[in-house]
Coordinates of C-alpha atoms in Angstrom, one line a residue:
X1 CA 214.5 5.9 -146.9
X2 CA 217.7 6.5 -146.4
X3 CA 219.6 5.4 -149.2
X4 CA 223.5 5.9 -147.4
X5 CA 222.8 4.1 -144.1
X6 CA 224.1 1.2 -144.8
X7 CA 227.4 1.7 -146.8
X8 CA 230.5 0.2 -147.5
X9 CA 234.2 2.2 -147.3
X10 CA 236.8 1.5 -150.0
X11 CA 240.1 2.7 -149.2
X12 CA 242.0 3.2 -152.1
X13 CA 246.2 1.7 -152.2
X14 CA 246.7 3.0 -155.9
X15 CA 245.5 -0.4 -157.9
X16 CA 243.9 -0.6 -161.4
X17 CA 240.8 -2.9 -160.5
X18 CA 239.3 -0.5 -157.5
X19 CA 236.8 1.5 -159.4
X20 CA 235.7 -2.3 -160.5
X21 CA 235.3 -3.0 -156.6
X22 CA 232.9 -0.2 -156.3
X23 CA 230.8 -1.3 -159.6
X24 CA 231.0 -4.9 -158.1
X25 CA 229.1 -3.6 -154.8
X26 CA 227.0 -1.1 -156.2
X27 CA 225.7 -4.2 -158.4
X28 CA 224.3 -5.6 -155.2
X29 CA 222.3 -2.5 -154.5
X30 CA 224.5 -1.3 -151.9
X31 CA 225.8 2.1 -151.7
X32 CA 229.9 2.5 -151.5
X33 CA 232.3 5.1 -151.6
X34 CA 236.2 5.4 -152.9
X35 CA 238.4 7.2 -150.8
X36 CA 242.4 7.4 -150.2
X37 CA 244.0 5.1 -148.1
X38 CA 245.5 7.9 -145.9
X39 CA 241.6 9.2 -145.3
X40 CA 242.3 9.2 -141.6
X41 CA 240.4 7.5 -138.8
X42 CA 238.5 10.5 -138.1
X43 CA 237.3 10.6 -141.7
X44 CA 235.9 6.9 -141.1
X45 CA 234.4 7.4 -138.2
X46 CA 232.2 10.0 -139.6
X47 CA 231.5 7.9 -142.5
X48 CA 230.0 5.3 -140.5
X49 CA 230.9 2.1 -142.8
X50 CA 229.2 -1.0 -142.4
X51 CA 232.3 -2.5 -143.9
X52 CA 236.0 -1.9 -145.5
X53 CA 237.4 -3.1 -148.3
X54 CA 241.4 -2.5 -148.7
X55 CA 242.1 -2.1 -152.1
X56 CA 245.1 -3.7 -153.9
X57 CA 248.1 -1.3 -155.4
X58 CA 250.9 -1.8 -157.7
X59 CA 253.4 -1.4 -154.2
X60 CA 255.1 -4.0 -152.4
X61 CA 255.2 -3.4 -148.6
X62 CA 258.6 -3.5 -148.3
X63 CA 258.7 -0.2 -150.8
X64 CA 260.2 3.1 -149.5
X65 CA 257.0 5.1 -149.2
X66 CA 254.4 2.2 -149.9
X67 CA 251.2 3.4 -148.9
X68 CA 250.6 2.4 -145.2
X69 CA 247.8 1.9 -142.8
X70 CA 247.8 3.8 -139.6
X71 CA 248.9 1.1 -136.6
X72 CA 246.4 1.3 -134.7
X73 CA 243.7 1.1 -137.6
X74 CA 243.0 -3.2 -136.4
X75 CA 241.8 -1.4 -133.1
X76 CA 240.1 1.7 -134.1
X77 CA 237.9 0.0 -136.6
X78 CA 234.6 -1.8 -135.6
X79 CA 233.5 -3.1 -138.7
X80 CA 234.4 -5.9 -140.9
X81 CA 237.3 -5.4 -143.0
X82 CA 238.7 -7.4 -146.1
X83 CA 242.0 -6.8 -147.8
X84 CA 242.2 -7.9 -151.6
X85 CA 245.9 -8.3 -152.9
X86 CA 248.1 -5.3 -151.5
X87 CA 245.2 -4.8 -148.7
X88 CA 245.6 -8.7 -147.5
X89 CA 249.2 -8.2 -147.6
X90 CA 249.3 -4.9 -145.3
X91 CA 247.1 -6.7 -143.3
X92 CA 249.3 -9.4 -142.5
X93 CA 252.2 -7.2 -142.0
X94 CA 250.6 -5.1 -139.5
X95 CA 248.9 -7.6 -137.3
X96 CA 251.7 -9.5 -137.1
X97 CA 252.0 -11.9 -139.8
X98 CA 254.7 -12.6 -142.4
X99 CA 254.7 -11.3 -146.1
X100 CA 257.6 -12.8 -148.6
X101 CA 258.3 -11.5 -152.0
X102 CA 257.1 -14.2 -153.9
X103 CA 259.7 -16.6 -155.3
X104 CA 257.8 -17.3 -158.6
X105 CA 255.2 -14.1 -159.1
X106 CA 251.6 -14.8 -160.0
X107 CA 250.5 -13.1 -162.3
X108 CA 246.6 -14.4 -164.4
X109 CA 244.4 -17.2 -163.7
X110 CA 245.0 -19.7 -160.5
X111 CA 242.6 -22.7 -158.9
X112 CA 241.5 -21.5 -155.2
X113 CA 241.6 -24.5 -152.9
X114 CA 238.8 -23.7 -150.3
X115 CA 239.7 -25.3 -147.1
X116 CA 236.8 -25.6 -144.7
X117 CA 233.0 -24.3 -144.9
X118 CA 233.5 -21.2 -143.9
X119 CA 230.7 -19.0 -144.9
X120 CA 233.1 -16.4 -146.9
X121 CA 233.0 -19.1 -149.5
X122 CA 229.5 -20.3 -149.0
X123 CA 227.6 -21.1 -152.8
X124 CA 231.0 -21.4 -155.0
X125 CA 230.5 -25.5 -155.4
X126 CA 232.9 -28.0 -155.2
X127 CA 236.3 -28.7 -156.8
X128 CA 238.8 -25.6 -156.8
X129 CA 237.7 -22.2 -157.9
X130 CA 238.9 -20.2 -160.5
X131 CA 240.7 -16.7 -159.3
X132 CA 242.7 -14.2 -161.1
X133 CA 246.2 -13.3 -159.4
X134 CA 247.9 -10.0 -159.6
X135 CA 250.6 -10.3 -157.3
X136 CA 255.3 -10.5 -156.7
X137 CA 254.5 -10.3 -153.0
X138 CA 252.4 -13.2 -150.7
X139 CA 251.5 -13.9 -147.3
X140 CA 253.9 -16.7 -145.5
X141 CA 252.4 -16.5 -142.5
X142 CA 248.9 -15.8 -141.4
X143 CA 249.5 -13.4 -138.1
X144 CA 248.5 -14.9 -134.8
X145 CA 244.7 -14.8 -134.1
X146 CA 243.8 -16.1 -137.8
X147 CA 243.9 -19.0 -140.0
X148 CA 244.0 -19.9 -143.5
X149 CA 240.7 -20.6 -145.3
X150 CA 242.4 -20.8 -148.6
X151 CA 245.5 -22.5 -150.9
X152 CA 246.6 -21.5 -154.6
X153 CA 249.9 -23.8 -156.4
X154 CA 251.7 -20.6 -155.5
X155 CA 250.1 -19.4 -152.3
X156 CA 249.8 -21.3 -149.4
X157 CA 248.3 -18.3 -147.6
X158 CA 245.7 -17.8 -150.7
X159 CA 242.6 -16.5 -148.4
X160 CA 242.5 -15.5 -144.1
X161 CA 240.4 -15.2 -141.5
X162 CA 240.6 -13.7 -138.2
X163 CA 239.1 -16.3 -135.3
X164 CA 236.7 -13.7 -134.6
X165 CA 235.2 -13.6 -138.2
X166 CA 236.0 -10.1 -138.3
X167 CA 239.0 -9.4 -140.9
X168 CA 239.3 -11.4 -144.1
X169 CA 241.7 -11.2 -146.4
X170 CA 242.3 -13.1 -150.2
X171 CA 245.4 -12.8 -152.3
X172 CA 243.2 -13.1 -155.6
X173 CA 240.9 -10.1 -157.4
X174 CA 236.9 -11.3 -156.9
X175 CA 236.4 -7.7 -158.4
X176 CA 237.7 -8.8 -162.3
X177 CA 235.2 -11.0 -164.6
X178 CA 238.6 -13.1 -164.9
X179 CA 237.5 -14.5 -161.3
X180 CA 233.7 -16.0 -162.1
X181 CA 232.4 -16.4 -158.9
X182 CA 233.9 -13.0 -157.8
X183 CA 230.9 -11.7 -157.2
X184 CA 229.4 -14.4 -155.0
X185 CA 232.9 -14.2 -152.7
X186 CA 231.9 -10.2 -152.5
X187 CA 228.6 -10.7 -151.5
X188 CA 229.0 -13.2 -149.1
X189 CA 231.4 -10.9 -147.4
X190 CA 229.0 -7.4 -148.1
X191 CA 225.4 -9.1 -147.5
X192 CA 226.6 -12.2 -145.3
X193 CA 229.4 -10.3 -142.9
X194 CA 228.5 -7.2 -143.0
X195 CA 225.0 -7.5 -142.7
X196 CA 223.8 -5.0 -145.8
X197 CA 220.6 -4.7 -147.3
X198 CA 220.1 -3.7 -151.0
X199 CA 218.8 -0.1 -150.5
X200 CA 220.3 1.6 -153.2
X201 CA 218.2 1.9 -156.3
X202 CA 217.6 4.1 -158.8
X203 CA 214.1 5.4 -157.4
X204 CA 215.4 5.9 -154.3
X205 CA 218.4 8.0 -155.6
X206 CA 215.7 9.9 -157.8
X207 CA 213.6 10.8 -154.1
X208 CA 216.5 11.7 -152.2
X209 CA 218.2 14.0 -154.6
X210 CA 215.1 15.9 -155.7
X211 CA 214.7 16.7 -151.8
X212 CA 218.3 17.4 -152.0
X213 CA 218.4 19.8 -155.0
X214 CA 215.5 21.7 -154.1
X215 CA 217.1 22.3 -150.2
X216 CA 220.2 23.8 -151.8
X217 CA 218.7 25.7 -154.7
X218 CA 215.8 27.0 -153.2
X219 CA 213.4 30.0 -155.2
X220 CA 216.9 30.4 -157.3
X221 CA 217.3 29.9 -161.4
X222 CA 219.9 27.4 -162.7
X223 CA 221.5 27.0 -165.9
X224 CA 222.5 23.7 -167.4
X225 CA 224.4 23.2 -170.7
X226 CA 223.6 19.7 -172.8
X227 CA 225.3 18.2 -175.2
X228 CA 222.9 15.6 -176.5
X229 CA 224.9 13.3 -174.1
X230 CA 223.4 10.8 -171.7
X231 CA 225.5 12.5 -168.6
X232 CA 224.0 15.7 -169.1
X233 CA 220.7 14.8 -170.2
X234 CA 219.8 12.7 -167.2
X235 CA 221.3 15.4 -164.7
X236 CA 218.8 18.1 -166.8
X237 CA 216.1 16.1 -166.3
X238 CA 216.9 15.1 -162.3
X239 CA 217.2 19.1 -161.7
X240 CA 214.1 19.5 -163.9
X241 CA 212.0 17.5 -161.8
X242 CA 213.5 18.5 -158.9
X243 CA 212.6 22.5 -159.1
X244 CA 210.6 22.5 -163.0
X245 CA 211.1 26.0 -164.8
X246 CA 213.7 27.4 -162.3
X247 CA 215.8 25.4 -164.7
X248 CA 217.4 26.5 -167.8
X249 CA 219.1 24.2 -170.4
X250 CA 220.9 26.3 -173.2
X251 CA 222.1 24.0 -175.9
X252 CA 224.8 25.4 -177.8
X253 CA 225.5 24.5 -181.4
X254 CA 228.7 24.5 -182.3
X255 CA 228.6 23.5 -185.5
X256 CA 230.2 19.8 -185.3
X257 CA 227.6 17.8 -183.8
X258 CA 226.0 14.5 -185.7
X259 CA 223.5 15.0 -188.5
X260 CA 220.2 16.3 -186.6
X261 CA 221.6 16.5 -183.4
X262 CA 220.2 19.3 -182.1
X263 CA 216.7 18.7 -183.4
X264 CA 217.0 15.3 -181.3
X265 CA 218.1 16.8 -178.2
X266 CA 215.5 19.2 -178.4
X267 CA 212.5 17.0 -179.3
X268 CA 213.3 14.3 -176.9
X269 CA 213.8 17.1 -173.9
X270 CA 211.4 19.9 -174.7
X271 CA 208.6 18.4 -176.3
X272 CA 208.5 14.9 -174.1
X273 CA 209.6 16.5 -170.7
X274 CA 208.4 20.1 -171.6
X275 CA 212.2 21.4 -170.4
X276 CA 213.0 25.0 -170.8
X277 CA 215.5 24.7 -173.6
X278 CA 217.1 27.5 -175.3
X279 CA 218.9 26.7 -178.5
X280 CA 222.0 28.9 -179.6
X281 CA 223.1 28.2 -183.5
X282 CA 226.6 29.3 -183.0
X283 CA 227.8 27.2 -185.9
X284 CA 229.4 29.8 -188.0
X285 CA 230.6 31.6 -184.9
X286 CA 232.5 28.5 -184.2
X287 CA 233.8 27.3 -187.6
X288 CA 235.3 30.9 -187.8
X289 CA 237.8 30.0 -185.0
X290 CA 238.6 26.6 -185.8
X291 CA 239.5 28.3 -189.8
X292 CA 243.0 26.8 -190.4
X293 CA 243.4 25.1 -187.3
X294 CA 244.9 21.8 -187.4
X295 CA 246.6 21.0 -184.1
X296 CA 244.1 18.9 -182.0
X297 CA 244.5 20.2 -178.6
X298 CA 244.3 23.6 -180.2
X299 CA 240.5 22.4 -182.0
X300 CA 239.8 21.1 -178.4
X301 CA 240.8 24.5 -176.3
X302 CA 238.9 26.6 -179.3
X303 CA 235.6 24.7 -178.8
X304 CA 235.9 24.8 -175.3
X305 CA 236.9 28.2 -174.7
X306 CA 234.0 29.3 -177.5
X307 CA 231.2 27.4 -175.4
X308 CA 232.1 29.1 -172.0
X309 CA 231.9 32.7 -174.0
X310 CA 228.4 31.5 -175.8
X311 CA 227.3 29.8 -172.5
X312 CA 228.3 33.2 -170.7
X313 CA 226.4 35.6 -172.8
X314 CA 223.0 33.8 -173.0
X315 CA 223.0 32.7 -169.4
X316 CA 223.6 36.5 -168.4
X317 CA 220.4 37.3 -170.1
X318 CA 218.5 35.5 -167.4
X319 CA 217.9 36.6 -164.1
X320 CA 218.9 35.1 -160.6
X321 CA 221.0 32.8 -161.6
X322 CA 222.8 31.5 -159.2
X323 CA 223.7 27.9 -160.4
X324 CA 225.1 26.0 -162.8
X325 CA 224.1 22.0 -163.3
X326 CA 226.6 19.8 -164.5
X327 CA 227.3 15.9 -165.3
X328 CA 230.2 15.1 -163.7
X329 CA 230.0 11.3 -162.5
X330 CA 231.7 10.2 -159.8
X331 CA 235.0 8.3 -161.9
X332 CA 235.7 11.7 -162.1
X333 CA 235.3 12.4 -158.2
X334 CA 237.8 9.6 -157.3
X335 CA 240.2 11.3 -160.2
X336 CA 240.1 14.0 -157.6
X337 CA 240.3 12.9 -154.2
X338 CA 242.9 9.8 -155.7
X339 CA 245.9 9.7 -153.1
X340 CA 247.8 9.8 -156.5
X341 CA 246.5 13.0 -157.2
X342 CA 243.9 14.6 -159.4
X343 CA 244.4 14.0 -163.4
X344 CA 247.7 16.0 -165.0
X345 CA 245.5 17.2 -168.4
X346 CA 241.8 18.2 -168.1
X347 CA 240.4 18.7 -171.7
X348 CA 239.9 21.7 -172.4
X349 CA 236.2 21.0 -173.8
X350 CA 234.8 19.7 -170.0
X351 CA 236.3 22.8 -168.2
X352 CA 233.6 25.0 -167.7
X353 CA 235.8 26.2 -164.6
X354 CA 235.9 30.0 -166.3
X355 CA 231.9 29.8 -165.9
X356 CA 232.0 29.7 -162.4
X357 CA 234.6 32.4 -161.1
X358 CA 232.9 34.6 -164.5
X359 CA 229.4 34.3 -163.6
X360 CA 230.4 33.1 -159.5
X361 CA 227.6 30.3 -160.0
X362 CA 227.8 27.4 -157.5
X363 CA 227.7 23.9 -158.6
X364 CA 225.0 21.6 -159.0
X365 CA 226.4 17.9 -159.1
X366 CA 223.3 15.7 -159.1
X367 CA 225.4 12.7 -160.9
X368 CA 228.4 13.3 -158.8
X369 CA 227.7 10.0 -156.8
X370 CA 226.8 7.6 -160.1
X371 CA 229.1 5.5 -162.4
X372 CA 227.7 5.6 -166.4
X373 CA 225.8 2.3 -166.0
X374 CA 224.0 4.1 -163.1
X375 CA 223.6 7.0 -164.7
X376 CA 221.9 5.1 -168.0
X377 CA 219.7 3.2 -165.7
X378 CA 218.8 6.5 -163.8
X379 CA 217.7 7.6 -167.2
X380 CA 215.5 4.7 -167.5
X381 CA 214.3 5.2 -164.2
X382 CA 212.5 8.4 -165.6
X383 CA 211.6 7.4 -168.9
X384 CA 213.8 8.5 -170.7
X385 CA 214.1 6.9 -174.6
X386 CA 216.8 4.2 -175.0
X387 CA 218.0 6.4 -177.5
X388 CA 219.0 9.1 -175.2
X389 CA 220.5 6.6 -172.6
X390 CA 222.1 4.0 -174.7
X391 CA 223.6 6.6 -177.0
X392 CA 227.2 5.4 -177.6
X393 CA 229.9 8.1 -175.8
X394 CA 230.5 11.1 -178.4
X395 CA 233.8 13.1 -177.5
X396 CA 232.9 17.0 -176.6
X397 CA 234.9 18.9 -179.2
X398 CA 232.7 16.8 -181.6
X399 CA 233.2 16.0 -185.2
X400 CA 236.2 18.7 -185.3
X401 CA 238.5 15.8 -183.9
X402 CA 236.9 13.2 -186.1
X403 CA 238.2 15.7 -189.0
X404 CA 241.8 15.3 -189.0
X405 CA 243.0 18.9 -190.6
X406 CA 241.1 21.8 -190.9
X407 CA 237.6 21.7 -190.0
X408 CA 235.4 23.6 -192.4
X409 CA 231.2 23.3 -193.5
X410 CA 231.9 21.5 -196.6
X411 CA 234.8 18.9 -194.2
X412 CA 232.2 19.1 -192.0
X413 CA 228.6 17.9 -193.7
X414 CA 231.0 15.2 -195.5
X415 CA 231.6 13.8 -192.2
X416 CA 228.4 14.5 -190.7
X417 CA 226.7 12.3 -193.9
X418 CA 229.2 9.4 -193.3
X419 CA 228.8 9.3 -189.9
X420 CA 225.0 9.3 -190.0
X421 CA 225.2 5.9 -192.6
X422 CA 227.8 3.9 -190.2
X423 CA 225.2 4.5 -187.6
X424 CA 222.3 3.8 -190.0
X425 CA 223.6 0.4 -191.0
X426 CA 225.2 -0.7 -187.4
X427 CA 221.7 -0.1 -185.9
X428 CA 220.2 -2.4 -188.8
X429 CA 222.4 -4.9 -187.9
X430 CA 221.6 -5.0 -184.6
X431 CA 225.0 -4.5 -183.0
X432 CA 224.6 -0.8 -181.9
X433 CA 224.6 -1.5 -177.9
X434 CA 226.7 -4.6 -178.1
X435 CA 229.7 -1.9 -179.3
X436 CA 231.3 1.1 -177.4
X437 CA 231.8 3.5 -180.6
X438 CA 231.1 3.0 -183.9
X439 CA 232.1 6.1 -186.0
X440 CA 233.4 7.8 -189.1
X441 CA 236.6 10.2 -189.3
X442 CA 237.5 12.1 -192.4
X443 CA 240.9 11.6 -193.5
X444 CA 243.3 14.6 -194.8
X445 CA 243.9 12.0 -197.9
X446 CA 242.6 12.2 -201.3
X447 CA 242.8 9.0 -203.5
X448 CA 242.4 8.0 -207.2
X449 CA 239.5 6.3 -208.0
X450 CA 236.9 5.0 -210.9
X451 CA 233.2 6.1 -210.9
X452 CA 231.0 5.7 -213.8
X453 CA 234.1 5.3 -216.2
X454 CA 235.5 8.6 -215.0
X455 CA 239.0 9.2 -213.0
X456 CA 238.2 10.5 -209.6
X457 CA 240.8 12.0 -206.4
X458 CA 238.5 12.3 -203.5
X459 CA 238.4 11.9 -199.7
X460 CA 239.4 8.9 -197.5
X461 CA 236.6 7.6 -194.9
X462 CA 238.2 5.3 -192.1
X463 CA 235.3 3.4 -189.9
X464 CA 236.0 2.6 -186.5
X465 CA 234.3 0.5 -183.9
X466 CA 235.7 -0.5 -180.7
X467 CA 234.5 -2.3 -177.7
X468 CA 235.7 -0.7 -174.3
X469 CA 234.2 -0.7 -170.1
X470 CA 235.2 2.3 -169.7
X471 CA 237.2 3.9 -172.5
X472 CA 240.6 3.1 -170.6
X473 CA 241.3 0.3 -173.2
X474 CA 239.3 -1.0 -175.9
X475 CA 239.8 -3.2 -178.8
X476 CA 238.5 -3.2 -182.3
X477 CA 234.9 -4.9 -183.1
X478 CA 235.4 -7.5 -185.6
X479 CA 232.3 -6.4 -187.7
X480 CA 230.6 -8.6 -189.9
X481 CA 232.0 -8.2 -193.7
X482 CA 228.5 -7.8 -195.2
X483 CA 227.8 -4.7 -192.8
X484 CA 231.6 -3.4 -193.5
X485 CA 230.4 -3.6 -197.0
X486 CA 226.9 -2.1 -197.4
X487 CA 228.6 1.0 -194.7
X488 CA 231.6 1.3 -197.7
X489 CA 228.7 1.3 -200.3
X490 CA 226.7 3.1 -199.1
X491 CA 229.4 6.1 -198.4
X492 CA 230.9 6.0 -201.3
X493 CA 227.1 6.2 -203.3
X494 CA 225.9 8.2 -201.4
X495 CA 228.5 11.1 -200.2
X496 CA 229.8 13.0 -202.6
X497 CA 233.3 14.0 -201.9
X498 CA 234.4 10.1 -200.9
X499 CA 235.6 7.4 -202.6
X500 CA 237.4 5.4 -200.4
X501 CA 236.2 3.9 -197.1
X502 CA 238.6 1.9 -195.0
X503 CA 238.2 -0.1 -191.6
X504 CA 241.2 0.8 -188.4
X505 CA 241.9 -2.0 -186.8
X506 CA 244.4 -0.8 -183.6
X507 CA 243.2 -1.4 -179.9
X508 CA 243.7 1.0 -177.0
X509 CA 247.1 0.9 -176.6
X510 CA 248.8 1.4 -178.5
X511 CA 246.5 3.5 -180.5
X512 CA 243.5 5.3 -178.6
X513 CA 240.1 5.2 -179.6
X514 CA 239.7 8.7 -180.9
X515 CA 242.3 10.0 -184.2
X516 CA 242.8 12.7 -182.4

């Protein structure tokens, strides 16, 4: 089967919601791809969309330089299109119509007035429908050859449909969970106009990209480096299944990892899905560098530069290589192709790029088309343990930026005993998947305390746990006081070194989720 013959187009005009219309479709088992508005109509035509969705964006159309459709794009285009927000508003503007800056903006939740039975709004019920607006410009007049299928207080153009059923247009976001029945209005528009079928699955990813992997690698070797992460777990064990001992995972460690880490990763990778895994213990190596190094970004280029000279030396000891696997997932594909341009700052710890030119390896991407949830359910999808695939994220440089200060063994295994409690007693509690993080950092603050009658000045332990999508924003978990307060007792009992435990209550913004 082929999973990409029926696919939808998203053309990207800049807005924050448009990886959110790509989850939304790929929810409905139907494969979809991001790409810049400017794409070109030679791009699309190769693509071979069963439908386009425009994508909002933070421009009015009346901006110098707002992003712009080619004007013939109504005529080239054979396949239904709908325009969300910015995209409805082009739409009208270019076929004709007439778009206003809004005299009062809408901005947050609005009642949809439906008018009619068109089929775009088939299943939502009766009585108005609650939509989330996002919006200072609006549609005045529908252009000639459509009508209006649908009111707001604010928009008397809130939906629009061509006569011909082909172009469709709303003024609302059906992406966001702030519009309920958002994902009906998508699917009636995917499944209902378009016509697609829910072909893209997990086991039919897992079919195509073995074949897929084992035409481009052919009788060569390829090296993979894990982390104990979910992203590069799942790709090592795709490429693993795909071509078997031709593949080399070399886990490196660096000497900041969680308590029993390694032994985890290896266990769960060599001994369940006998994987060719070659531990490194370059812990001291590692804590050598980071000796006196307090700057974050300089902990972060350290541990990333350190892994590409580890990763270097043992992959050179193996022969025919002539790959190298990586996670990357495709948020960070549309980071690259974005018409805004790719991301200013890389971190330093996911740039293997000095691999590549060192060793000239070619890429393996075998995640490159997945969002995390995919990925996770990929996992699954092999049997992999929910403990490997519903592992909360854990930031590449490690413990050393959950260390504020120096990082040394003694900073380190205080940590890396904390750490290992908060997850303890969260996991008791049963709240480990309902929460994004949940994690320990060492402060560089000593406090006066009591124990057993005797004056102590030891280390401060802040506990954080914040909900998040996708790690852009995120806001504290407000944990139950009995688990904040066997976590506290149990760190201070049992860790020697800290005294103090306290709990950070700051969202993403202002404050991000990681101290450092």
């Amino acid at each position: 089967m082929d999973i990409h013959a029926q696919k939808v187009l998203i053309l990207d005009f800049g807005s924050q919601y448009t990886q959110l219309i790509a989850r939304r479709v790929r929810e409905m088992k139907v494969y979809c791809e991001i790409h810049p508005y400017n794409c070109g109509a030679d791009f699309i035509r190769k693509f071979k969309p069963q439908g386009i969705i425009l994508s909002g964006g933070p421009s009015s159309v009346y901006d110098k330089g707002a992003p712009m459709l080619e004007k013939s794009f109504f005529k080239d285009v054979t396949v239904p299109v709908l325009g969300i927000c910015y995209g409805m508003q082009l739409t009208a503007k270019l076929l004709g119509g007439k778009v206003e800056r809004s005299r009062k903006r809408e901005y947050g939740a609005s009642d949809l007035k439906v008018k009619g039975q068109d089929a775009f709004f088939s299943g939502l019920g009766k009585g108005p429908v609650r939509v989330w607006m996002s919006h200072g410009d609006r549609v005045e007049a529908v252009p000639p050859g459509f009508k209006v299928i649908g009111t707001s207080e604010n928009s008397s153009v809130c939906a629009m449909k061509s006569d011909n059923g082909s172009v469709y247009g709303v003024q609302f976001h059906p992406e966001v969970v702030h519009t309920p029945k958002g994902a009906r209005i998508l699917k009636n528009f995917i499944m209902g106009v378009c016509g697609c079928k829910p072909s893209w699955t997990m086991k039919s990813f897992i079919e195509t990209s073995i074949a897929a992997i084992r035409e481009k690698v052919g009788d060569a070797r390829v090296v993979c480096g894990i982390s104990g992460g979910v992203d590069s777990a799942v790709a090592a064990l795709l490429v693993h299944k795909a071509i078997g001992n031709q593949l080399t995972c070399i886990f490196v460690d660096n000497g900041v990892l969680r308590k029993g880490e390694a032994d985890k990763v290896e266990a769960t990778l060599k001994k369940s899905f006998h994987m060719n895994i070659k531990r490194v213990n370059a812990s001291a190596r590692f804590l050598k560098k980071l000796a006196g190094v307090e700057d974050p970004e300089k902990k972060r280029k350290i541990i990333g530069g350190e892994f590409v000279r580890v990763f270097d030396e043992e992959a050179s000891k193996i022969k025919n290589v002539k790959f190298l696997a990586q996670g990357t997932l495709y948020p960070d594909v549309i980071e690259s192709v974005s018409f805004k341009g790719p991301s200013a700052t890389i971190k330093s710890h996911h740039n293997v790029g000095g691999l590549l030119k060192k060793m000239k390896l070619k890429l393996v991407e075998p995640l490159r088309e997945l969002f995390k949830d995919e990925v996770r359910a990929l996992g699954r999808e092999m049997g992999m343990t929910e403990e490997i695939v519903g592992r909360q994220p854990f930031p590449g440089p490690g413990l050393a930026i959950r260390i504020i200060g120096e990082v040394t063994q003694k900073r380190c295994d205080i940590l890396r005993e904390a750490d290992a409690i908060v997850l303890e007693e969260i996991k008791a509690a049963g709240l480990y998947a309902d929460i994004w993080q949940s994690f320990a950092v060492l402060l560089p603050i000593k406090t006066v305390g009591v124990m057993g009658d005797e004056r102590t000045y030891e280390n401060t332990v802040a506990l954080r746990a914040v909900n998040s999508v996708d790690g852009m924003t995120a806001d504290w978990v407000r944990l139950p006081y009995d688990v904040m307060e066997r976590i506290s007792r149990r760190i201070i009992n049992e860790v020697r070194g800290v005294n103090r435990v306290v709990y950070d209550i700051s969202s993403k913004p202002p404050a991000t989720i990681e101290w450092e």
